[in-house]
Each structure stands twice: as structure tokens, then as C-alpha cells.
Amino acid sequence: MNQFCQIVNPGSFEGQNHWYPKAFNATIHPMVSFFLSLSKSRIVERYCHLHPMVKKLRLLEILSAQPKYFRWAGADLINVTDEKGFRHLVLIENNSSPSGQKSMPLLDDNDELGSYRKLIEKTFLPGMRAKRNLPEGGLAVLYDKNKMETSGYAATLALLTGEPVYYVYMPNKDSEQHVRFRDGVLHILTADQQWIPIRGAFRYVTQRPWNRIPMHTRTYLLNPVLSCLSGGRNKMIAAKAYDLYNAMLEGSGLAINTPETIRDVSKNEVPLWVERFGGQAVVKVPYSNAGQGVYTIVGGAELKRFMDTDFLYDQFIVQSLIGNYTWSSTSPKGRLYHVGTIPSTKGYTYVNDLRIMINATETGLRPLCIYSRMAEKPLSDSIENVQDSWKMLGTNLSVKTGENEWDSDTTRLLLMDRRDFNKLGIGLDDLIEGYIQTVLSTLAIDQMAVKLTNSKGKFRMKLFRSLNNDPKLIDEIMLS
């Protein structure tokens, strides 16, 4: 029996299997519900009223855009302020194959599929119908983690299409025994040892997907691996995509807000850049995700620990660290620090982020899911004797329990419900700003993906190599 492939039949969707227990029975906060119901025109009017330098027609055009490759995205944003009290949201990263459905309370209690339905119905199925030269075959959901959410997509896809869906585990290793590509068509090995062609696959493969899914496929994929290499799972290219897109936005009053980022850094150079940022910085392995490969450095002990670590890849990015007012990085953008959660009854403030998931629809990019995560330990006024700053600054809930095994620390999950939302200290205008930052960064990555393909849609490896000349990464990429 093939333990990697299951068949999900129509009518198998059960809500309690696809939401966290605390989210399944949660009631969405009225402000979040109101935000999700706002039309583009109302969002544009409000944002431009508060930011009069923003070109109204340009913003409307951006929110109405149709990405070519990157059609489903989730951005992580941090609520920051400076010494003058100027608050705004800073983009930390944008992710292809983002999580969020299992943490999102239902917008409509009468629709048990929730936003699972919206993504499949408004993005996946129209995209598959629009693809030329689609091969004959079945439907599949590919995943390497997050069974709760990915099985929800499989059950939703089966229900909406009325046909069985192959639900396929595709870990970083050993996938070739049950998944293969022939002439660009995905084939799945079923339990009865039959290779079945697939015409369309929903992809939640997040760990270095380019080493087992080719760049060019006839099978429709949401999202294609190109979106990962162009910035959705590649922080190095993402940083360059944001710079290029910000240049295009010049004069519009809009820009992607990011920490100051130094790219193409070798390991030996890292201490120099940490010193440049005043001794506090964030060092990232550009191709990792789920909180892996991110190193917050606030002192010599953490820098030494990083330098003593062996890494698979040769290049890193170094960013200014956002901490507390007295110990954030020094940067030309100014010293930023976390606004954090509303203080607890014990007076503790926790670092938190805001994840906003969006999807491409016939009217443009729309907000789909929102949730927040907070750090394990409260934010400290001092970094003296801090041995592990990640516990105070890291918000990702993913916990790696084995080579291909993951769990989630849901105690730190903050929902958009009547209870948790009030802890965030944000309002409607913050949600609008976060949505716009998510759209801008998504389009920046999509524009990079367009630049990395030629007129025939083929990947421009020479251009990619010039932008991201990391031999170990390039050796992993499957072109066909």
C-alpha cells in the first residue's frame, strides 16, 4: 500500500478536522468582518484620505492587478513605531503556499467551507481552466507539512469538482518513489500501484520545493515553483524584487516598507554587518522558512553561536533588528521598535506579527485570511544576560520535531475573534495598510517572476544566477 497517497472523496469535508479547536468555534471580530467586506474603492478612498500623497488611480490599479504567476500569497508584517511615535507596518517576508485557513474564524456561519472555498473557487479552479494545453488527468493536493490545512483543501476541491482528489505527501526526501513528472505532466503512484496523470494540483510544498518539482510543467500548479524562487521562498531574490518594485512605484506615494536589508553576504562578512547595525541584527538563510534559518543576534554569544554553525548554503541576508526602544538596530531608516501586544495583566508586552493571506480573483487581489502570532517570552527592556533572543522576538508557531515532522505551538496563536483581536492594539486602518503592503510585495515578486522568464515562458537561468549566484542552490533547481 502506498502510504504517501490517499484518495479524498466528495462529501468528506468535516470542519473540526481543518481548523484549530480554538478557531473552529470562534466568532470573528466585527471590525475584521467589516474590513473583509470593504470594496476596493472604499479602501482606496480611506487610504488616500490618510495618505494624501498617494495617487488614487495608481493604488486602484494595483489592487485590481492580475498576477501572472504568484496568485496566492501570505505576508508577515510587524507593527512598529519610532521615538517620535510614528507607527506603521513593516513587511518581514511574503510566502508562497502560506498557512492561515485553520486559524481563520468563519466569516459566514452558514458556509462550513469558509475561506477554503474562496481560494479554491476564486483562484485555483479559474487558473486551471485558463491554462493552455492542460493534460488529461485527475486532481491532486501536494503537501510536505500542515496536514490539518492541506487536507481541508483536498476535501474542498473534491466537493467543488465532484471528483476524487489525490492527497499526496511530498517530503523533502523519498518523494520520487511515488511522484514523478513525464513531459511536464505530474503522475501519482496510487495505492494499487497505478501511475495516474494529474491535470491540476494545489501545492503546499514549502521546504525547498524546487528540488523535486520542476520549473516547467504542463500540469497546472498553484503556485508554480517559479514564484518560490522569485521571492516567495527565496528571501535573497525577494529583497531585490522589493527594491525594483519600489523604484517602479516612485512618484505614486506608495512603497514596500522593509527593514534595512544587506544582501549577498558571505558567512565571514556577517560580523561586519552586525557591527554596522550597532551589535543587533537578524541573519537569515535566504531559502529557509517556518521560522527555520532565522537568527536574531543581540550580543556576542549569539553571534558566536551563529558563526559556529555549519550551513548548507553559501550566502545570507542581514537585516536591521527591530527590538525594544533601547536596543534596536541603528539604521539610516531610524531606530524602530515593536509596538507589541496590549500589556497583559502582569504588565508584559509580547512581540507579535500579523499574517495577511490574499488571493487573486477576477476583480484583483483580495484579503482572504488574517491571524497573529506572539513570541514565547515577553519583550524585555534590557538585553543584558539574554542568551536566546529568539524566544523574545520569534513569532513563528512551527516546531520541527523530526527531519520531515512538524508541530505547532498554538498557545501563541492570536485569532481575529472577539477575544484575541483586542490584544493586538490595531484598528481598521492598520488592517488596510497591512493588506496594501501584502499586495505590493506580492506584485513585486510576481514582476520578478515575469523578468525571470523569456517570451516563451522559459526560466532565464543566466539572469537568475546573476541575481542569486549561490552554486548549492542552483544545483538543486529542477528545470523540467
Tab-separated table of N, CA and C in Angstrom, residues 307-426:
chain	number	residue	atom	x	y	z
A	307	MET	N	28.204	31.818	14.077
A	307	MET	CA	29.442	31.581	13.329
A	307	MET	C	29.938	30.141	13.510
A	308	ASP	N	29.564	29.505	14.595
A	308	ASP	CA	29.997	28.127	14.833
A	308	ASP	C	29.087	27.099	14.161
A	309	THR	N	28.015	27.573	13.527
A	309	THR	CA	27.051	26.673	12.889
A	309	THR	C	27.434	26.400	11.443
A	310	ASP	N	27.298	25.166	11.006
A	310	ASP	CA	27.525	24.809	9.603
A	310	ASP	C	26.213	24.951	8.831
A	311	PHE	N	26.317	25.468	7.592
A	311	PHE	CA	25.128	25.726	6.781
A	311	PHE	C	25.242	25.047	5.426
A	312	LEU	N	24.089	24.730	4.860
A	312	LEU	CA	24.044	24.087	3.553
A	312	LEU	C	24.408	25.063	2.442
A	313	TYR	N	24.006	26.326	2.604
A	313	TYR	CA	24.192	27.318	1.543
A	313	TYR	C	25.320	28.295	1.876
A	314	ASP	N	25.707	29.083	0.880
A	314	ASP	CA	26.886	29.938	0.999
A	314	ASP	C	26.578	31.399	1.240
A	315	GLN	N	25.324	31.816	1.030
A	315	GLN	CA	25.007	33.234	1.129
A	315	GLN	C	23.876	33.475	2.132
A	316	PHE	N	23.893	34.693	2.703
A	316	PHE	CA	22.918	35.069	3.718
A	316	PHE	C	22.435	36.487	3.436
A	317	ILE	N	21.358	36.876	4.118
A	317	ILE	CA	20.982	38.279	4.160
A	317	ILE	C	21.027	38.725	5.621
A	318	VAL	N	21.366	39.996	5.822
A	318	VAL	CA	21.438	40.573	7.161
A	318	VAL	C	20.506	41.779	7.190
A	319	GLN	N	19.641	41.814	8.202
A	319	GLN	CA	18.671	42.900	8.313
A	319	GLN	C	18.798	43.603	9.654
A	320	SER	N	18.369	44.864	9.649
A	320	SER	CA	18.291	45.584	10.919
A	320	SER	C	17.289	44.880	11.821
A	321	LEU	N	17.616	44.820	13.096
A	321	LEU	CA	16.771	44.137	14.071
A	321	LEU	C	15.810	45.126	14.714
A	322	ILE	N	14.550	44.743	14.761
A	322	ILE	CA	13.535	45.530	15.447
A	322	ILE	C	13.338	44.914	16.827
A	323	GLY	N	13.674	45.650	17.847
A	323	GLY	CA	13.583	45.137	19.203
A	323	GLY	C	12.803	46.089	20.085
A	324	ASN	N	13.358	46.413	21.240
A	324	ASN	CA	12.785	47.415	22.111
A	324	ASN	C	13.490	48.742	21.860
A	325	TYR	N	12.949	49.813	22.401
A	325	TYR	CA	13.478	51.143	22.077
A	325	TYR	C	14.959	51.274	22.413
A	326	THR	N	15.406	50.677	23.492
A	326	THR	CA	16.789	50.862	23.943
A	326	THR	C	17.779	49.942	23.250
A	327	TRP	N	17.308	48.942	22.490
A	327	TRP	CA	18.270	48.017	21.894
A	327	TRP	C	17.915	47.541	20.483
A	328	SER	N	17.219	48.329	19.731
A	328	SER	CA	17.030	48.023	18.313
A	328	SER	C	18.262	48.431	17.507
A	329	SER	N	18.356	47.905	16.288
A	329	SER	CA	19.475	48.255	15.413
A	329	SER	C	19.475	49.742	15.085
A	330	THR	N	20.664	50.270	14.915
A	330	THR	CA	20.801	51.606	14.349
A	330	THR	C	20.814	51.477	12.838
A	331	SER	N	20.080	52.352	12.165
A	331	SER	CA	19.903	52.235	10.725
A	331	SER	C	19.562	53.602	10.147
A	332	PRO	N	19.914	53.837	8.865
A	332	PRO	CA	19.500	55.092	8.217
A	332	PRO	C	17.989	55.293	8.215
A	333	LYS	N	17.216	54.185	8.306
A	333	LYS	CA	15.763	54.298	8.367
A	333	LYS	C	15.283	54.704	9.754
A	334	GLY	N	16.233	54.855	10.684
A	334	GLY	CA	15.867	55.203	12.049
A	334	GLY	C	15.771	53.970	12.927
A	335	ARG	N	15.719	54.183	14.221
A	335	ARG	CA	15.605	53.082	15.164
A	335	ARG	C	14.124	52.748	15.347
A	336	LEU	N	13.734	51.567	14.919
A	336	LEU	CA	12.349	51.117	15.037
A	336	LEU	C	12.230	50.128	16.174
A	337	TYR	N	11.082	50.097	16.809
A	337	TYR	CA	10.874	49.095	17.838
A	337	TYR	C	9.431	48.606	17.821
A	338	HIS	N	9.237	47.432	18.415
A	338	HIS	CA	7.943	46.767	18.379
A	338	HIS	C	6.902	47.524	19.189
A	339	VAL	N	5.707	47.665	18.592
A	339	VAL	CA	4.566	48.130	19.361
A	339	VAL	C	4.106	47.006	20.290
A	340	GLY	N	4.039	45.794	19.762
A	340	GLY	CA	3.708	44.633	20.566
A	340	GLY	C	2.243	44.583	20.972
A	341	THR	N	1.929	43.572	21.764
A	341	THR	CA	0.559	43.370	22.226
A	341	THR	C	0.206	44.373	23.322
A	342	ILE	N	-1.094	44.502	23.576
A	342	ILE	CA	-1.539	45.249	24.751
A	342	ILE	C	-0.970	44.555	25.993
A	343	PRO	N	-0.427	45.296	26.966
A	343	PRO	CA	0.168	44.648	28.143
A	343	PRO	C	-0.794	43.678	28.826
A	344	SER	N	-0.252	42.548	29.264
A	344	SER	CA	-1.049	41.558	29.979
A	344	SER	C	-1.364	42.063	31.385
A	345	THR	N	-2.138	41.291	32.120
A	345	THR	CA	-2.471	41.685	33.492
A	345	THR	C	-1.227	41.756	34.378
A	346	LYS	N	-0.147	41.092	33.941
A	346	LYS	CA	1.117	41.153	34.674
A	346	LYS	C	2.023	42.262	34.159
A	347	GLY	N	1.527	43.008	33.162
A	347	GLY	CA	2.309	44.111	32.623
A	347	GLY	C	3.271	43.732	31.525
A	348	TYR	N	3.147	42.517	30.971
A	348	TYR	CA	4.061	42.051	29.933
A	348	TYR	C	3.544	42.435	28.544
A	349	THR	N	4.462	42.909	27.704
A	349	THR	CA	4.186	43.157	26.292
A	349	THR	C	4.930	42.113	25.472
A	350	TYR	N	4.243	41.517	24.519
A	350	TYR	CA	4.843	40.471	23.693
A	350	TYR	C	4.971	40.949	22.241
A	351	VAL	N	6.090	40.592	21.627
A	351	VAL	CA	6.239	40.811	20.192
A	351	VAL	C	5.192	39.969	19.466
A	352	ASN	N	4.559	40.549	18.466
A	352	ASN	CA	3.618	39.780	17.643
A	352	ASN	C	3.712	40.235	16.201
A	353	ASP	N	3.293	39.369	15.306
A	353	ASP	CA	3.229	39.740	13.898
A	353	ASP	C	1.791	39.655	13.420
A	354	LEU	N	1.583	39.993	12.168
A	354	LEU	CA	0.266	39.926	11.536
A	354	LEU	C	0.427	39.228	10.202
A	355	ARG	N	-0.204	38.082	10.026
A	355	ARG	CA	-0.188	37.363	8.747
A	355	ARG	C	-1.463	37.703	7.979
A	356	ILE	N	-1.284	38.220	6.775
A	356	ILE	CA	-2.418	38.507	5.902
A	356	ILE	C	-2.260	37.682	4.622
A	357	MET	N	-3.233	36.810	4.378
A	357	MET	CA	-3.228	35.991	3.176
A	357	MET	C	-4.158	36.627	2.144
A	358	ILE	N	-3.702	36.670	0.896
A	358	ILE	CA	-4.509	37.228	-0.189
A	358	ILE	C	-4.572	36.234	-1.338
A	359	ASN	N	-5.571	36.394	-2.197
A	359	ASN	CA	-5.691	35.537	-3.373
A	359	ASN	C	-6.157	36.356	-4.570
A	360	ALA	N	-5.746	35.908	-5.737
A	360	ALA	CA	-6.131	36.573	-6.983
A	360	ALA	C	-7.541	36.154	-7.366
A	361	THR	N	-8.392	37.136	-7.630
A	361	THR	CA	-9.761	36.893	-8.093
A	361	THR	C	-9.959	37.646	-9.397
A	362	GLU	N	-11.141	37.519	-9.984
A	362	GLU	CA	-11.392	38.200	-11.253
A	362	GLU	C	-11.405	39.711	-11.100
A	363	THR	N	-11.525	40.215	-9.870
A	363	THR	CA	-11.534	41.665	-9.642
A	363	THR	C	-10.221	42.179	-9.053
A	364	GLY	N	-9.240	41.288	-8.873
A	364	GLY	CA	-7.959	41.714	-8.322
A	364	GLY	C	-7.577	40.888	-7.109
A	365	LEU	N	-6.577	41.345	-6.363
A	365	LEU	CA	-6.090	40.645	-5.181
A	365	LEU	C	-6.926	41.044	-3.968
A	366	ARG	N	-7.481	40.050	-3.292
A	366	ARG	CA	-8.389	40.304	-2.180
A	366	ARG	C	-7.864	39.669	-0.893
A	367	PRO	N	-8.127	40.279	0.276
A	367	PRO	CA	-7.750	39.651	1.545
A	367	PRO	C	-8.585	38.411	1.800
A	368	LEU	N	-7.958	37.382	2.336
A	368	LEU	CA	-8.614	36.091	2.485
A	368	LEU	C	-8.619	35.610	3.932
A	369	CYS	N	-7.449	35.598	4.567
A	369	CYS	CA	-7.301	35.134	5.952
A	369	CYS	C	-6.369	36.071	6.708
A	370	ILE	N	-6.587	36.187	8.005
A	370	ILE	CA	-5.728	37.016	8.855
A	370	ILE	C	-5.575	36.308	10.197
A	371	TYR	N	-4.371	36.303	10.711
A	371	TYR	CA	-4.159	35.868	12.088
A	371	TYR	C	-2.875	36.497	12.609
A	372	SER	N	-2.616	36.312	13.890
A	372	SER	CA	-1.423	36.872	14.507
A	372	SER	C	-0.756	35.812	15.367
A	373	ARG	N	0.543	35.996	15.594
A	373	ARG	CA	1.304	35.086	16.456
A	373	ARG	C	2.159	35.930	17.395
A	374	MET	N	2.335	35.471	18.610
A	374	MET	CA	3.173	36.229	19.530
A	374	MET	C	4.358	35.380	19.975
A	375	ALA	N	5.382	36.070	20.450
A	375	ALA	CA	6.606	35.402	20.880
A	375	ALA	C	6.366	34.621	22.166
A	376	GLU	N	7.293	33.721	22.453
A	376	GLU	CA	7.165	32.871	23.640
A	376	GLU	C	7.388	33.649	24.936
A	377	LYS	N	8.356	34.561	24.924
A	377	LYS	CA	8.714	35.314	26.122
A	377	LYS	C	8.384	36.791	25.925
A	378	PRO	N	8.082	37.520	27.021
A	378	PRO	CA	7.759	38.947	26.889
A	378	PRO	C	8.967	39.769	26.477
A	379	LEU	N	8.693	40.917	25.868
A	379	LEU	CA	9.741	41.832	25.415
A	379	LEU	C	10.403	42.483	26.623
A	380	SER	N	11.721	42.442	26.641
A	380	SER	CA	12.479	42.956	27.789
A	380	SER	C	13.002	44.353	27.507
A	381	ASP	N	13.120	45.153	28.559
A	381	ASP	CA	13.687	46.496	28.420
A	381	ASP	C	15.204	46.455	28.271
A	382	SER	N	15.811	45.348	28.633
A	382	SER	CA	17.263	45.233	28.606
A	382	SER	C	17.665	43.919	27.953
A	383	ILE	N	18.820	43.906	27.298
A	383	ILE	CA	19.320	42.669	26.694
A	383	ILE	C	20.523	42.115	27.456
A	384	GLU	N	20.800	42.657	28.627
A	384	GLU	CA	21.869	42.108	29.448
A	384	GLU	C	21.520	40.677	29.847
A	385	ASN	N	22.482	39.787	29.674
A	385	ASN	CA	22.346	38.376	30.050
A	385	ASN	C	21.315	37.618	29.204
A	386	VAL	N	20.894	38.183	28.054
A	386	VAL	CA	19.993	37.460	27.156
A	386	VAL	C	20.783	36.408	26.388
A	387	GLN	N	20.407	35.159	26.534
A	387	GLN	CA	21.101	34.061	25.871
A	387	GLN	C	20.364	33.567	24.628
A	388	ASP	N	19.062	33.803	24.573
A	388	ASP	CA	18.267	33.323	23.439
A	388	ASP	C	17.205	34.370	23.097
A	389	SER	N	17.585	35.338	22.270
A	389	SER	CA	16.666	36.427	21.947
A	389	SER	C	15.516	35.971	21.060
A	390	TRP	N	15.657	34.820	20.388
A	390	TRP	CA	14.585	34.326	19.525
A	390	TRP	C	13.297	34.090	20.312
A	391	LYS	N	13.421	33.628	21.561
A	391	LYS	CA	12.228	33.385	22.367
A	391	LYS	C	11.465	34.674	22.644
A	392	MET	N	12.163	35.804	22.560
A	392	MET	CA	11.559	37.095	22.820
A	392	MET	C	11.115	37.784	21.531
A	393	LEU	N	11.703	37.376	20.390
A	393	LEU	CA	11.455	38.065	19.123
A	393	LEU	C	10.805	37.182	18.059
A	394	GLY	N	10.993	35.873	18.141
A	394	GLY	CA	10.467	34.974	17.117
A	394	GLY	C	9.000	34.679	17.325
A	395	THR	N	8.220	34.723	16.267
A	395	THR	CA	6.779	34.531	16.376
A	395	THR	C	6.266	33.278	15.669
A	396	ASN	N	7.060	32.640	14.830
A	396	ASN	CA	6.560	31.504	14.061
A	396	ASN	C	6.125	30.376	14.988
A	397	LEU	N	5.008	29.752	14.676
A	397	LEU	CA	4.449	28.699	15.522
A	397	LEU	C	4.975	27.313	15.177
A	398	SER	N	5.612	27.160	14.003
A	398	SER	CA	6.062	25.841	13.556
A	398	SER	C	7.199	25.334	14.445
A	399	VAL	N	7.084	24.074	14.830
A	399	VAL	CA	8.110	23.417	15.638
A	399	VAL	C	8.526	22.155	14.891
A	400	LYS	N	9.813	22.065	14.567
A	400	LYS	CA	10.298	20.895	13.846
A	400	LYS	C	10.598	19.791	14.838
A	401	THR	N	9.901	18.658	14.693
A	401	THR	CA	10.059	17.553	15.632
A	401	THR	C	10.848	16.392	15.048
A	402	GLY	N	11.187	16.466	13.779
A	402	GLY	CA	11.962	15.431	13.103
A	402	GLY	C	12.356	15.925	11.736
A	403	GLU	N	13.029	15.096	10.951
A	403	GLU	CA	13.515	15.538	9.643
A	403	GLU	C	12.383	16.040	8.762
A	404	ASN	N	11.267	15.342	8.756
A	404	ASN	CA	10.100	15.763	7.976
A	404	ASN	C	8.851	15.862	8.844
A	405	GLU	N	9.034	16.076	10.137
A	405	GLU	CA	7.918	16.120	11.072
A	405	GLU	C	7.797	17.511	11.688
A	406	TRP	N	6.547	18.020	11.743
A	406	TRP	CA	6.316	19.365	12.252
A	406	TRP	C	5.126	19.376	13.197
A	407	ASP	N	5.167	20.307	14.146
A	407	ASP	CA	4.038	20.544	15.024
A	407	ASP	C	3.877	22.056	15.156
A	408	SER	N	2.818	22.503	15.838
A	408	SER	CA	2.574	23.938	16.008
A	408	SER	C	2.328	24.253	17.479
A	409	ASP	N	2.876	25.369	17.927
A	409	ASP	CA	2.655	25.847	19.289
A	409	ASP	C	1.471	26.813	19.259
A	410	THR	N	0.273	26.253	19.358
A	410	THR	CA	-0.936	27.072	19.200
A	410	THR	C	-1.240	27.937	20.414
A	411	THR	N	-0.491	27.760	21.499
A	411	THR	CA	-0.716	28.625	22.669
A	411	THR	C	-0.375	30.075	22.360
A	412	ARG	N	0.412	30.282	21.307
A	412	ARG	CA	0.838	31.647	20.946
A	412	ARG	C	0.055	32.209	19.762
A	413	LEU	N	-0.960	31.484	19.328
A	413	LEU	CA	-1.796	31.929	18.215
A	413	LEU	C	-2.818	32.956	18.703
A	414	LEU	N	-2.934	34.054	17.981
A	414	LEU	CA	-3.920	35.088	18.283
A	414	LEU	C	-4.884	35.186	17.101
A	415	LEU	N	-6.152	34.928	17.368
A	415	LEU	CA	-7.156	34.880	16.312
A	415	LEU	C	-7.763	36.254	16.050
A	416	MET	N	-8.449	36.348	14.922
A	416	MET	CA	-9.212	37.564	14.616
A	416	MET	C	-10.634	37.433	15.160
A	417	ASP	N	-10.736	37.015	16.429
A	417	ASP	CA	-12.048	36.838	17.040
A	417	ASP	C	-12.307	37.930	18.076
A	418	ARG	N	-13.420	37.845	18.718
A	418	ARG	CA	-13.842	38.892	19.658
A	418	ARG	C	-12.899	39.011	20.848
A	419	ARG	N	-12.210	37.951	21.199
A	419	ARG	CA	-11.335	37.990	22.365
A	419	ARG	C	-9.908	38.405	22.006
A	420	ASP	N	-9.267	37.662	21.093
A	420	ASP	CA	-7.840	37.882	20.815
A	420	ASP	C	-7.558	39.190	20.093
A	421	PHE	N	-8.470	39.598	19.207
A	421	PHE	CA	-8.193	40.780	18.397
A	421	PHE	C	-7.919	42.008	19.264
A	422	ASN	N	-8.604	42.112	20.385
A	422	ASN	CA	-8.421	43.276	21.249
A	422	ASN	C	-7.029	43.352	21.855
A	423	LYS	N	-6.316	42.218	21.905
A	423	LYS	CA	-4.970	42.204	22.474
A	423	LYS	C	-3.930	42.808	21.531
A	424	LEU	N	-4.291	42.948	20.257
A	424	LEU	CA	-3.308	43.359	19.250
A	424	LEU	C	-3.072	44.858	19.229
A	425	GLY	N	-4.049	45.632	19.680
A	425	GLY	CA	-3.887	47.082	19.672
A	425	GLY	C	-3.860	47.686	18.283
A	426	ILE	N	-4.534	47.048	17.327
A	426	ILE	CA	-4.592	47.577	15.966
A	426	ILE	C	-6.039	47.881	15.616
